[in-house]
mmCIF file of C-alpha atoms in Angstrom:
data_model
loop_
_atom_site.group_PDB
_atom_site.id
_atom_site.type_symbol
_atom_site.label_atom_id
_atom_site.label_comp_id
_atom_site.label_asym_id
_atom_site.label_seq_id
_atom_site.Cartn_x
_atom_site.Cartn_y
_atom_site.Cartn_z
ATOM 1 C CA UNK A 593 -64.096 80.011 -197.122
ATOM 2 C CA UNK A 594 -62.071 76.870 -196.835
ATOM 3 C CA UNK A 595 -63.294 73.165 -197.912
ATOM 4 C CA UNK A 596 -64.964 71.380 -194.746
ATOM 5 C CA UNK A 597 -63.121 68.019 -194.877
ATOM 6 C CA UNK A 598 -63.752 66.794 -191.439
ATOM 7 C CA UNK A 599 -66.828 65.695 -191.900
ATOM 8 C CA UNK A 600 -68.717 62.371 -191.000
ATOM 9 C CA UNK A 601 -68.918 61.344 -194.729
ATOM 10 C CA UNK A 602 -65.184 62.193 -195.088
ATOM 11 C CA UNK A 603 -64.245 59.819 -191.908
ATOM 12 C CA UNK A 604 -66.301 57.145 -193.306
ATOM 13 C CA UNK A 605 -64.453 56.893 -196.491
ATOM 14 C CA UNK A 606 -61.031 57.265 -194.583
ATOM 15 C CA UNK A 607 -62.734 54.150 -193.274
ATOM 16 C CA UNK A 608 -63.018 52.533 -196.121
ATOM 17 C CA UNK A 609 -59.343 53.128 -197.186
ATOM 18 C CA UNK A 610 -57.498 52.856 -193.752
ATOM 19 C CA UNK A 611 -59.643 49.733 -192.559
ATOM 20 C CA UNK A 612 -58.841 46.348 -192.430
ATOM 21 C CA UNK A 613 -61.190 44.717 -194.680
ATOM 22 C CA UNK A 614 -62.681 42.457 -191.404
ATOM 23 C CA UNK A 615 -62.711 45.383 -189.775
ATOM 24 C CA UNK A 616 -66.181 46.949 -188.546
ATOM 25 C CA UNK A 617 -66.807 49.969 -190.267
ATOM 26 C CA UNK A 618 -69.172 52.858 -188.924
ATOM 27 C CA UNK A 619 -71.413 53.483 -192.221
ATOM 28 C CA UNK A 620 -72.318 49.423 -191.751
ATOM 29 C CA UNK A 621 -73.382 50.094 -188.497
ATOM 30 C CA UNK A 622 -76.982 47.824 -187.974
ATOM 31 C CA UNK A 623 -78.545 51.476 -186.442
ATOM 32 C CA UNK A 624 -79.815 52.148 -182.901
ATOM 33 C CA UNK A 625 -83.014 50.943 -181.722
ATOM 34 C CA UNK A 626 -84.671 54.279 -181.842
ATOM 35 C CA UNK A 627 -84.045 55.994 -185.267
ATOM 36 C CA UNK A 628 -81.987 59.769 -185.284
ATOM 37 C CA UNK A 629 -80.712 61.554 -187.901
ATOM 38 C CA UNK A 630 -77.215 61.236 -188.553
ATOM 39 C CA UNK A 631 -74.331 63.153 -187.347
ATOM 40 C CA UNK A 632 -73.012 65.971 -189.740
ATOM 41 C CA UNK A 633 -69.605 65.561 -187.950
ATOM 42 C CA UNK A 634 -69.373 62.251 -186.159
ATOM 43 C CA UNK A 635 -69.507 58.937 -186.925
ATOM 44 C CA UNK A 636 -72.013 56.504 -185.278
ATOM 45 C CA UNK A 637 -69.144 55.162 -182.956
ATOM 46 C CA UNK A 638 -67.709 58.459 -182.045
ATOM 47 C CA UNK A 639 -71.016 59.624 -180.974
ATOM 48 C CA UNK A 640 -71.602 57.035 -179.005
ATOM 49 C CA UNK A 641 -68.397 57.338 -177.384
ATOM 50 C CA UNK A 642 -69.779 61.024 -176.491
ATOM 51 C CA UNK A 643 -72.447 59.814 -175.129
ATOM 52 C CA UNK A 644 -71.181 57.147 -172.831
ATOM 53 C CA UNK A 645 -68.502 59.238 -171.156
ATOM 54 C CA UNK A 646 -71.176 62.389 -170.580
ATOM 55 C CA UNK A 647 -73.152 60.073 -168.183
ATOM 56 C CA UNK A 648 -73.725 60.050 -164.667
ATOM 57 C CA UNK A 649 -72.689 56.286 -164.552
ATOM 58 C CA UNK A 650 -69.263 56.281 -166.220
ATOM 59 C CA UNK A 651 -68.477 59.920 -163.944
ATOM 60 C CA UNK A 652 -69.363 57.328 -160.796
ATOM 61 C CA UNK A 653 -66.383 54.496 -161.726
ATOM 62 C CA UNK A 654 -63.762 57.245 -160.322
ATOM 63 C CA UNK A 655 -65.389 56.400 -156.716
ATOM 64 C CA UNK A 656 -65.799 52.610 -157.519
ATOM 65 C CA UNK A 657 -63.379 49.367 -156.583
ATOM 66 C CA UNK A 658 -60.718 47.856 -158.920
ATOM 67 C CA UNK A 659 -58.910 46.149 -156.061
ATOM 68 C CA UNK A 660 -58.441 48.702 -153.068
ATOM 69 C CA UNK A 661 -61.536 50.818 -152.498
ATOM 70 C CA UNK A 662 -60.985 54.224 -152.282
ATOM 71 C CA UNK A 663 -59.473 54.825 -148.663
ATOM 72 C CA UNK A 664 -57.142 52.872 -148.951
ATOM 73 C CA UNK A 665 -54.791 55.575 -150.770
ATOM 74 C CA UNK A 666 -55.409 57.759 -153.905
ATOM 75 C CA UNK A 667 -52.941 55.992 -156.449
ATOM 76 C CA UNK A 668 -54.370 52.722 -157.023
ATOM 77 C CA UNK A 669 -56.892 52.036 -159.669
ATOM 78 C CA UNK A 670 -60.150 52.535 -159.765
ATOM 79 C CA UNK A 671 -62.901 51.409 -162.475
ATOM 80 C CA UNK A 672 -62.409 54.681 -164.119
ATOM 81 C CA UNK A 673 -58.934 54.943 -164.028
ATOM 82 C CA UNK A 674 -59.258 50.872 -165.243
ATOM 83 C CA UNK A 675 -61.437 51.761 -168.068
ATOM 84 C CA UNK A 676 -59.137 54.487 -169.083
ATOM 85 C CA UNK A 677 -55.507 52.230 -169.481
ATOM 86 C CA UNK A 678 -58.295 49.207 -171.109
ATOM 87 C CA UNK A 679 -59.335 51.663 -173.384
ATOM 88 C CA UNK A 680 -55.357 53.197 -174.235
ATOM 89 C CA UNK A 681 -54.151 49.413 -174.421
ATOM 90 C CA UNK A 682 -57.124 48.802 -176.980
ATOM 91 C CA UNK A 683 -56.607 51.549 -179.341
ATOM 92 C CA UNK A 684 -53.000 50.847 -179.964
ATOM 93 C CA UNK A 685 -53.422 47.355 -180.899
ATOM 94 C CA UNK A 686 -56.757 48.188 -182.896
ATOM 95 C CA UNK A 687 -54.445 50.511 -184.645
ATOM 96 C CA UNK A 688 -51.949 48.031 -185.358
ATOM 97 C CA UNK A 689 -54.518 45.552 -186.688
ATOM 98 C CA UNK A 690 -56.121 48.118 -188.287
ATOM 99 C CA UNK A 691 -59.897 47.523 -187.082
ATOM 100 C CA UNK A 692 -62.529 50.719 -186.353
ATOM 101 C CA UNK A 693 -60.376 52.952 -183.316
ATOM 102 C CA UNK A 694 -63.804 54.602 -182.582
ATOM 103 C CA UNK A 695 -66.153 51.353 -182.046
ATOM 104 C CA UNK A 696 -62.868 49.892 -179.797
ATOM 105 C CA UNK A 697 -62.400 53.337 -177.385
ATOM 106 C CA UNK A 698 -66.278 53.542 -177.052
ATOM 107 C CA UNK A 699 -66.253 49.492 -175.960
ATOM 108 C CA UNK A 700 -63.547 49.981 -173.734
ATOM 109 C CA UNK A 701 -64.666 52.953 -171.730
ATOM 110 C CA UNK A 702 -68.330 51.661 -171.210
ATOM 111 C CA UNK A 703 -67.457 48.103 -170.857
ATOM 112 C CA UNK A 704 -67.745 48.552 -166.480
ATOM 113 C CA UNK A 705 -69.865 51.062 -166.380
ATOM 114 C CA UNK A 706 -72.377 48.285 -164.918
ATOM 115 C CA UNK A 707 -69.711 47.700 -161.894
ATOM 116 C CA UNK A 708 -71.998 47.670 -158.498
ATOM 117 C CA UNK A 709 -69.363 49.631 -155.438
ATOM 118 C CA UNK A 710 -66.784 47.731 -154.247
ATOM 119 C CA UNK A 711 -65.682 45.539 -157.396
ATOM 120 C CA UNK A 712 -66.899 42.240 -157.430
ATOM 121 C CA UNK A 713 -67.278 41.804 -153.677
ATOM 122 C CA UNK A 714 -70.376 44.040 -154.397
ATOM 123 C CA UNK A 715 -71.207 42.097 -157.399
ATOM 124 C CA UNK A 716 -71.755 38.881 -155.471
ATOM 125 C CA UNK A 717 -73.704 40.312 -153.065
ATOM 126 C CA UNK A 718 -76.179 42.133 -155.611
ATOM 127 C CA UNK A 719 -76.418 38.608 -157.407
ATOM 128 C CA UNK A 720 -77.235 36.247 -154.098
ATOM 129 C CA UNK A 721 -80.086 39.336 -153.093
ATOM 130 C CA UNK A 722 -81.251 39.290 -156.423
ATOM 131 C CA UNK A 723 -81.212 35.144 -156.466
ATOM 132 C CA UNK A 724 -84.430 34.967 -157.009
ATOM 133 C CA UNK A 725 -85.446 38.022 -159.386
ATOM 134 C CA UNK A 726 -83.161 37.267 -162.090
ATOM 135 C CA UNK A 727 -79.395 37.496 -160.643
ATOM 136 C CA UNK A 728 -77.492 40.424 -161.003
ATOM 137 C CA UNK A 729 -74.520 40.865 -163.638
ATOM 138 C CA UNK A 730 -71.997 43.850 -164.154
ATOM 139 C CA UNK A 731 -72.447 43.284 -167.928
ATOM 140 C CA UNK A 732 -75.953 43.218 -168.526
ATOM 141 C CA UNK A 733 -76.231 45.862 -165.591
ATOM 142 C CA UNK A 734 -74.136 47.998 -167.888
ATOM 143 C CA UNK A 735 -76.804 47.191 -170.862
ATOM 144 C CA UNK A 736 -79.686 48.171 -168.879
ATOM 145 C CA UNK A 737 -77.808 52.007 -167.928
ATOM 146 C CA UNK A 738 -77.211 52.600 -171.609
ATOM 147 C CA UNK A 739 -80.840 51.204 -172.454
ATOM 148 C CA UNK A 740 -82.859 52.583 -169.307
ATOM 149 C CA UNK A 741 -81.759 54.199 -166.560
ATOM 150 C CA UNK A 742 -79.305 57.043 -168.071
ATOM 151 C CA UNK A 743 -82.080 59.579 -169.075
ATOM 152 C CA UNK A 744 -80.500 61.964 -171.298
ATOM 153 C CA UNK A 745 -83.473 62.528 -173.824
ATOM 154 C CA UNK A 746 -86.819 63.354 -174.054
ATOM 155 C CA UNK A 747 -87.274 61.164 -177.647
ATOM 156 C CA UNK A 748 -86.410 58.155 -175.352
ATOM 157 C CA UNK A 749 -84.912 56.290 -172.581
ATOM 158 C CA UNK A 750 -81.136 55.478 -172.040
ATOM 159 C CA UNK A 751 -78.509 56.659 -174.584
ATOM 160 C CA UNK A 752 -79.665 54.889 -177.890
ATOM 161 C CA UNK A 753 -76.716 53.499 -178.629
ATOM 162 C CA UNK A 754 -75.483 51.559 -181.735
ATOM 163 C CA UNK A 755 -76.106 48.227 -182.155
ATOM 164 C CA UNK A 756 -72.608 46.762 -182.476
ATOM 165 C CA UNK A 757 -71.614 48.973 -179.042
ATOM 166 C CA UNK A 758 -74.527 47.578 -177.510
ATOM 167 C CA UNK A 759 -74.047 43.803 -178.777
ATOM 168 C CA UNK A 760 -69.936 44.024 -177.634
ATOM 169 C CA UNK A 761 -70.951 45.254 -173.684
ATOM 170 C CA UNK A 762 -73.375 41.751 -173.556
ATOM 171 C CA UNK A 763 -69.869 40.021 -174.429
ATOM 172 C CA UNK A 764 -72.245 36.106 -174.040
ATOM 173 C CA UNK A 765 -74.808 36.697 -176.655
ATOM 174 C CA UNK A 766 -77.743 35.952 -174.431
ATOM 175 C CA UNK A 767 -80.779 38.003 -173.242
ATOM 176 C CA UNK A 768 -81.494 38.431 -169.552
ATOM 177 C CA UNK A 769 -85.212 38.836 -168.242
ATOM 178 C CA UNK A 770 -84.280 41.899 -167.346
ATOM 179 C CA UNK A 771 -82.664 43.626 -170.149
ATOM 180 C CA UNK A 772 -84.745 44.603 -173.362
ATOM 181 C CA UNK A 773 -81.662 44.026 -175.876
ATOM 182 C CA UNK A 774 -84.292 44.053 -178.949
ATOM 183 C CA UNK A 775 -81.737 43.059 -180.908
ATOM 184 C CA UNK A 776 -82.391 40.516 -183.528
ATOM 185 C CA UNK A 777 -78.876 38.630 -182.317
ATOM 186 C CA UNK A 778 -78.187 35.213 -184.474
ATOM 187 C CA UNK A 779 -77.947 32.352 -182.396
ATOM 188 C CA UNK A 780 -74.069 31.402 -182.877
ATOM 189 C CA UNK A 781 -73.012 34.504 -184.961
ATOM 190 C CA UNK A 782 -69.701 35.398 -183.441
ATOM 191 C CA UNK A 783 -68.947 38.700 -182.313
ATOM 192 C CA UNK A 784 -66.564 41.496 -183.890
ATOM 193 C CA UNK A 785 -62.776 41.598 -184.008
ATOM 194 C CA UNK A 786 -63.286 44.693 -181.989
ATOM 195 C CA UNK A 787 -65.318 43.189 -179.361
ATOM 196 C CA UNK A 788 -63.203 40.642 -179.100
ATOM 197 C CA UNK A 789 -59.983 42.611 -178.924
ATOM 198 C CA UNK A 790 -61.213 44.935 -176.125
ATOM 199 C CA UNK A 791 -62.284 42.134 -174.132
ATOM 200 C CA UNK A 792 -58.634 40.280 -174.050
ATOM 201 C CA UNK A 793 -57.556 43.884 -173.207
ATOM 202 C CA UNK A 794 -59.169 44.347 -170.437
ATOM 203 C CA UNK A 795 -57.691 40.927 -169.201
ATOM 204 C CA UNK A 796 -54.154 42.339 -169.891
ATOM 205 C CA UNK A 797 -54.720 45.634 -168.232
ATOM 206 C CA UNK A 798 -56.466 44.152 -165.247
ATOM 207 C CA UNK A 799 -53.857 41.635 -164.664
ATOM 208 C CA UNK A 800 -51.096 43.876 -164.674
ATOM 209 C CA UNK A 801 -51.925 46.561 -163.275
ATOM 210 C CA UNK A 802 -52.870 44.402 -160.297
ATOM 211 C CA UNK A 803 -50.144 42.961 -159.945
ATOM 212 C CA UNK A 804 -48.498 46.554 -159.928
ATOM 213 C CA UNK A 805 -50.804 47.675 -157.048
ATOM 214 C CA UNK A 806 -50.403 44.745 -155.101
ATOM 215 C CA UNK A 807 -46.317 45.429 -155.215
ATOM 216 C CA UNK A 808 -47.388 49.068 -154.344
ATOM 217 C CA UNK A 809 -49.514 47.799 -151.312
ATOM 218 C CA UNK A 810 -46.855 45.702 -149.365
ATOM 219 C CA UNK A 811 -49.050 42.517 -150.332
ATOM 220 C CA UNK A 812 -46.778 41.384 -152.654
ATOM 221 C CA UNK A 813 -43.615 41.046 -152.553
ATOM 222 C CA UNK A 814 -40.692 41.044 -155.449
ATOM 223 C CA UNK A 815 -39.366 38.067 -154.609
ATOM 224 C CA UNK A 816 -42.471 35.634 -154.958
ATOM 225 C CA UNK A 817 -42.733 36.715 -158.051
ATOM 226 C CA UNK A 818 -38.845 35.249 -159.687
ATOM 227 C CA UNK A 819 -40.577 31.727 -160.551
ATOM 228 C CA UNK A 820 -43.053 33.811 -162.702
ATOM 229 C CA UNK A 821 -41.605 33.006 -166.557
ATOM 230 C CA UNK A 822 -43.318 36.308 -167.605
ATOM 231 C CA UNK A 823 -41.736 38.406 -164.352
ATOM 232 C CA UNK A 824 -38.477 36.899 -165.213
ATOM 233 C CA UNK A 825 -38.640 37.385 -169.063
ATOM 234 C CA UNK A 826 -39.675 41.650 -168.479
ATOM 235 C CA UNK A 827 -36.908 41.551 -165.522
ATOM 236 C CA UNK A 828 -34.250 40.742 -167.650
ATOM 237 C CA UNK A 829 -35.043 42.923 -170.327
ATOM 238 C CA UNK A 830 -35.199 46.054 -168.090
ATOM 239 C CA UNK A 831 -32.228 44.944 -166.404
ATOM 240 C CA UNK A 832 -30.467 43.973 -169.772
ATOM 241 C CA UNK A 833 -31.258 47.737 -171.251
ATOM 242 C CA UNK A 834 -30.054 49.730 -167.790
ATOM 243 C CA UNK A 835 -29.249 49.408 -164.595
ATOM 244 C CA UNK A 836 -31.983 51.522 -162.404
ATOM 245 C CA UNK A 837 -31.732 52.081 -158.873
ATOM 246 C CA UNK A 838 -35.049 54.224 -158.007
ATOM 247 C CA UNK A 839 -37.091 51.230 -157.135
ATOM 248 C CA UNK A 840 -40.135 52.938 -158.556
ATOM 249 C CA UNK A 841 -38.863 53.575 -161.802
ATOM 250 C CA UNK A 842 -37.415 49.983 -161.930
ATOM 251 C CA UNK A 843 -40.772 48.744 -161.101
ATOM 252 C CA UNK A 844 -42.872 51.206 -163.794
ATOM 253 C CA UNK A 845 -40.720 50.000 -166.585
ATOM 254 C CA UNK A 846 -40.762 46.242 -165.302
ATOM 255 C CA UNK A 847 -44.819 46.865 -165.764
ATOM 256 C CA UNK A 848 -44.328 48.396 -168.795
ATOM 257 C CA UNK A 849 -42.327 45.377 -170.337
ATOM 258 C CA UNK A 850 -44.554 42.841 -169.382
ATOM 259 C CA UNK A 851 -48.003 44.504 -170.999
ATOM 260 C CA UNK A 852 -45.722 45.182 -173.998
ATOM 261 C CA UNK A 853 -45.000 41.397 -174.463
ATOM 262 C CA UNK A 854 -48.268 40.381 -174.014
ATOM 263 C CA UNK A 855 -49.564 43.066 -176.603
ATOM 264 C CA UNK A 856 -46.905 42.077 -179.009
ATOM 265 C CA UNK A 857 -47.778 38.589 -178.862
ATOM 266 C CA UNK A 858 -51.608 39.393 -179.036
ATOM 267 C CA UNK A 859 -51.576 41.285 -182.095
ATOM 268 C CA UNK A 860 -49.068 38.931 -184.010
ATOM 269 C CA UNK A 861 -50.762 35.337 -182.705
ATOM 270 C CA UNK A 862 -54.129 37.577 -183.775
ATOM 271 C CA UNK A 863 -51.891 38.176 -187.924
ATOM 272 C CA UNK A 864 -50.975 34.625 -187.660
ATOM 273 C CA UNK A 865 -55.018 33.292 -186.984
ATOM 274 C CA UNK A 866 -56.763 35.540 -189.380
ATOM 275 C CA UNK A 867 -54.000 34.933 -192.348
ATOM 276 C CA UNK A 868 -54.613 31.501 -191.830
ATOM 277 C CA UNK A 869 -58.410 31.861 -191.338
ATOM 278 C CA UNK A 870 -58.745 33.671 -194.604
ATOM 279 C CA UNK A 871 -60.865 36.309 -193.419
ATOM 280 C CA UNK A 872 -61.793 38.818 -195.837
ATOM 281 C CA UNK A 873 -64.925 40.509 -194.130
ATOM 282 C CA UNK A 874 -66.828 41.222 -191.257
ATOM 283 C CA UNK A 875 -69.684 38.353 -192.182
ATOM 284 C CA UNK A 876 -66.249 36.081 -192.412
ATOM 285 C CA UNK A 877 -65.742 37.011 -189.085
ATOM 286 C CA UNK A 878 -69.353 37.007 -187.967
ATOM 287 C CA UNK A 879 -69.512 33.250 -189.449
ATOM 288 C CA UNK A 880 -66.265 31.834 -187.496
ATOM 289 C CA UNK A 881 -66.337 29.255 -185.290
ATOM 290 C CA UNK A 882 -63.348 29.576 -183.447
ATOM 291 C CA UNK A 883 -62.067 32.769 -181.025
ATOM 292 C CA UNK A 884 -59.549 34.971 -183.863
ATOM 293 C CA UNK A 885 -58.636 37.474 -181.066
ATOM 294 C CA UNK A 886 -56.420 35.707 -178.419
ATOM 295 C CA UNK A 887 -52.655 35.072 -177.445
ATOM 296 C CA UNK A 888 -49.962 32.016 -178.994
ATOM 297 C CA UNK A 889 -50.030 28.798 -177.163
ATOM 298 C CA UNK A 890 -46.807 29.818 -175.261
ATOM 299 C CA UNK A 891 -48.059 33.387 -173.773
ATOM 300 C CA UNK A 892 -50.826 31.065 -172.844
ATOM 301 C CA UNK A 893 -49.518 29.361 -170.435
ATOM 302 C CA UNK A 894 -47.686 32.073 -168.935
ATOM 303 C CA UNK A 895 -50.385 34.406 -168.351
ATOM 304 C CA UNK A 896 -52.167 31.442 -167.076
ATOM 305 C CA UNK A 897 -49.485 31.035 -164.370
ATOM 306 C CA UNK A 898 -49.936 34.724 -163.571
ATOM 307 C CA UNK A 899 -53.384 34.697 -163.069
ATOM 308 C CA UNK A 900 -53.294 31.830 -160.489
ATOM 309 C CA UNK A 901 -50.147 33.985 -158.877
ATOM 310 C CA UNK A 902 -52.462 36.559 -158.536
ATOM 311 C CA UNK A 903 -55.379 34.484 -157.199
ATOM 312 C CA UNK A 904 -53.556 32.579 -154.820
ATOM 313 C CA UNK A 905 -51.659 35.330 -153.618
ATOM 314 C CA UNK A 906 -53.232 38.428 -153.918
ATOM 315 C CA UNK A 907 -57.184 37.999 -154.461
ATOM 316 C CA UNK A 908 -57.313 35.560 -151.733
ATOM 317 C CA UNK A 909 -55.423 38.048 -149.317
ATOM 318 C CA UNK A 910 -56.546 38.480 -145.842
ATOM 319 C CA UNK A 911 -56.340 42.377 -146.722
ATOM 320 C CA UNK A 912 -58.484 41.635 -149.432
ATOM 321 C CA UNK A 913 -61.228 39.217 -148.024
ATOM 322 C CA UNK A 914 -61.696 41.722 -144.815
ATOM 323 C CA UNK A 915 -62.458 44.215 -147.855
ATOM 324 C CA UNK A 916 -65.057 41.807 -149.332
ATOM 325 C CA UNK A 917 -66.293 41.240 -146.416
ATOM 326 C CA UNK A 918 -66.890 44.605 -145.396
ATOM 327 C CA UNK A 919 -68.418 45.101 -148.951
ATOM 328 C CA UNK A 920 -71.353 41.904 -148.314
ATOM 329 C CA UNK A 921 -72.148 43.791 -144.945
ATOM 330 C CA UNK A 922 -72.667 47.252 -146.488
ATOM 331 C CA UNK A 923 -74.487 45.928 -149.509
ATOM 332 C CA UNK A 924 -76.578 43.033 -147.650
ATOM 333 C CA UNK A 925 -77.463 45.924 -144.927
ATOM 334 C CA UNK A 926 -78.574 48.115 -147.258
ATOM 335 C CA UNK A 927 -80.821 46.224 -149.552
ATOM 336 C CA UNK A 928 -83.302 45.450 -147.011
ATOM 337 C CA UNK A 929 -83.649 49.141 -145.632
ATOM 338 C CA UNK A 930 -84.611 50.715 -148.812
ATOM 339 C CA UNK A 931 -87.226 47.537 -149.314
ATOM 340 C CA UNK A 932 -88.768 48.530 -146.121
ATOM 341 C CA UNK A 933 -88.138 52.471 -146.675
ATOM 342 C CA UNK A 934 -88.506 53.139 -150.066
ATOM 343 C CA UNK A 935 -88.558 57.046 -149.111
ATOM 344 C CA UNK A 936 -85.062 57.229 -148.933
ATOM 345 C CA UNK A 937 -84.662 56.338 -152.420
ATOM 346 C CA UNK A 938 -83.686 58.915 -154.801
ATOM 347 C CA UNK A 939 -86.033 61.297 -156.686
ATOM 348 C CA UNK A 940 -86.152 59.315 -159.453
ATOM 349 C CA UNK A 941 -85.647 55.825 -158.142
ATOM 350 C CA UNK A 942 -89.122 56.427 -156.383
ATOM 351 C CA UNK A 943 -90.654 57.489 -159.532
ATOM 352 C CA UNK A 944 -89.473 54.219 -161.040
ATOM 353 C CA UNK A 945 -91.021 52.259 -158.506
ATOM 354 C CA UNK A 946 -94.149 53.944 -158.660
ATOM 355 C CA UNK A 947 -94.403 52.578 -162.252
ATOM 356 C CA UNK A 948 -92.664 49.493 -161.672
ATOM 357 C CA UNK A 949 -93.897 45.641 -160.859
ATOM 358 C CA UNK A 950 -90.120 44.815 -160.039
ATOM 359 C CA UNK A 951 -89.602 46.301 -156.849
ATOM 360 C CA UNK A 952 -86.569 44.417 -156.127
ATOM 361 C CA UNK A 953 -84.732 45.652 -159.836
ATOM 362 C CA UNK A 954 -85.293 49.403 -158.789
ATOM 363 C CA UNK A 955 -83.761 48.531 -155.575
ATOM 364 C CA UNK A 956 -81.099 46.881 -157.032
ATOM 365 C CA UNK A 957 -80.137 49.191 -159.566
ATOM 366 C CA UNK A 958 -79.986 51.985 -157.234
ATOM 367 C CA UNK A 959 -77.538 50.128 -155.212
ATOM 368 C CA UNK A 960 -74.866 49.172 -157.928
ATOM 369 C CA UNK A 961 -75.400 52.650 -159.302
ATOM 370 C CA UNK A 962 -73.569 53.946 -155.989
ATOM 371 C CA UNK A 963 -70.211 54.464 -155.261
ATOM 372 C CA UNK A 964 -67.568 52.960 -152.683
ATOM 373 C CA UNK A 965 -68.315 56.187 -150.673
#
């Protein structure tokens, strides 16, 4: 027989050694809301990474909008393919600042699972319908899957999650008439280095990636993009290693270049603020006033002048407003049919109503829970 040194207790004080010491680690965990037994292999975060990519909603993000629903061609992103670079981006720079790998992944890969079909075109529609029944937001919709609707378990409803994975996915630190966070949150305790991390990560992989399937799509075009500092600055490092002439290769590593100066930047801006912050634990960080996660002044600004690029040229597309369109006119046509035919709800949306006072939430749910298709 050979020594079993894989287990959770042996993670946990790899933890403890490996760890940044404002880093969040598993054993600390606050618990779920329903108490289990623990893991004999996994830690509290990898579990919970288990159990978010095992459900029916995070399977569904491969059929939902990024940018280009699905027919228009089968190699741009979609929310799963999204959730997949946010969560590759986030893990490198967790490792490089040394906070839990495990509580970032699980963050990352859950943090859209609450996406309605056809990106946020869908989610504006959901939220004017639901106007007057408490609004409708991709965050807190993503809450109530991994509190309610994902039945998994006969002990009780939703996934049980940890508290800290449940606390990073409701990124505002308020509670919604709809969602049952039961969690005893303090008003202005400020939220982990991980949650904060994988939410300026998602901002870097959304951005970019973007911008790289708006090149791919004809919309955009190489040349707006020279008066872009950050363009210019990637540019002329590809260009300065090797001259490329497959346009598609020069492009990938273009790409590549700029998320790698932006990372860079975040994690030593990120050194810089917690050196100088002092922090020497998770209540330090829990107790701070100001944002320790974010870019220097200078990336700043130019990922500020990327993101109105992209707004001004790309998000405000005619392309892309017929797509939004068409996305109101699916979603606003079907809300009212399954209010007058509740029948044609699923199985288990029509037991839900059955039970339910909140007709319109059932409704709703079952409508962002389907995909662009």
């Amino acid at each position: 027989m050979f020594a079993l040194i894989g287990n959770r207790e042996a993670v946990e004080a790899h933890e403890e050694g490996w760890l940044a010491p404002y880093a969040m680690k598993s054993r600390l965990s606050r618990g779920r809301k329903y108490e289990e037994a623990e893991d004999p292999y996994r830690t509290a975060f990898r579990r919970d990474h288990d159990r978010v990519i095992h459900t029916r909603a995070f399977r569904r993000l491969e059929y939902k909008t990024q940018v280009f629903v699905n027919d228009e061609g089968d190699h741009y992103r979609t929310r799963l393919t999204h959730s997949i670079e946010v969560a590759q981006i986030a893990v490198s720079v967790a490792r490089m600042l040394r906070l839990n790998e495990d509580l970032v992944r699980v963050v990352a890969l859950a943090h859209d699972i609450g996406h309605p079909p056809f990106g946020h075109a869908g989610e504006h529609a959901l939220n004017q319908l639901m106007h007057d029944a408490g609004g409708f937001n991709h965050n807190l919709q993503g809450l109530r899957i991994v509190e309610l609707l994902e039945m998994r378990y006969a002990q009780f409803p939703g996934l049980n999650l940890s508290w800290e994975v449940r606390e990073s996915m409701n990124k505002h630190h308020y509670k919604n008439a709809y969602v049952d966070m039961d969690m005893p949150v303090t008003q202005g305790e400020s939220t982990l280095l991980e949650s904060q991390m994988t939410d300026v990560v998602d901002e870097i992989a959304y951005d970019n990636h973007d911008l790289d399937d708006g090149l791919t799509s004809g919309i955009l075009k190489e040349e707006s993009l020279v008066n872009l500092e950050l363009w210019q600055r990637a540019m002329d490092q590809v260009e300065g290693i090797a001259s490329i002439e497959n346009d598609e290769i020069r492009r990938y590593q273009i790409i590549r270049a700029l998320i790698n100066a932006q990372v860079n930047d975040l994690v030593w801006a990120t050194q810089e603020r917690i050196e100088a912050l002092a922090l020497q634990s998770v209540d330090d960080v829990r107790e701070c006033t100001q944002r320790v996660i974010g870019f220097s002044p200078e990336m700043y600004q130019m990922r500020k002048q990327l993101k109105q690029f992209l707004w001004e040229s790309m998000y405000r597309h005619d392309r892309i407003a017929k797509m939004s369109e068409q996305a109101h006119t699916v979603v606003n046509a079907l809300f009212p049919i399954y209010m007058e035919h509740p029948e044609e709800l699923a199985e288990a949306s029509r037991s839900r109503l059955a039970e339910s006072d909140d007709p319109k939430r059932v409704i709703c749910d079952y409508v962002a829970g389907m995909t662009d298709r």
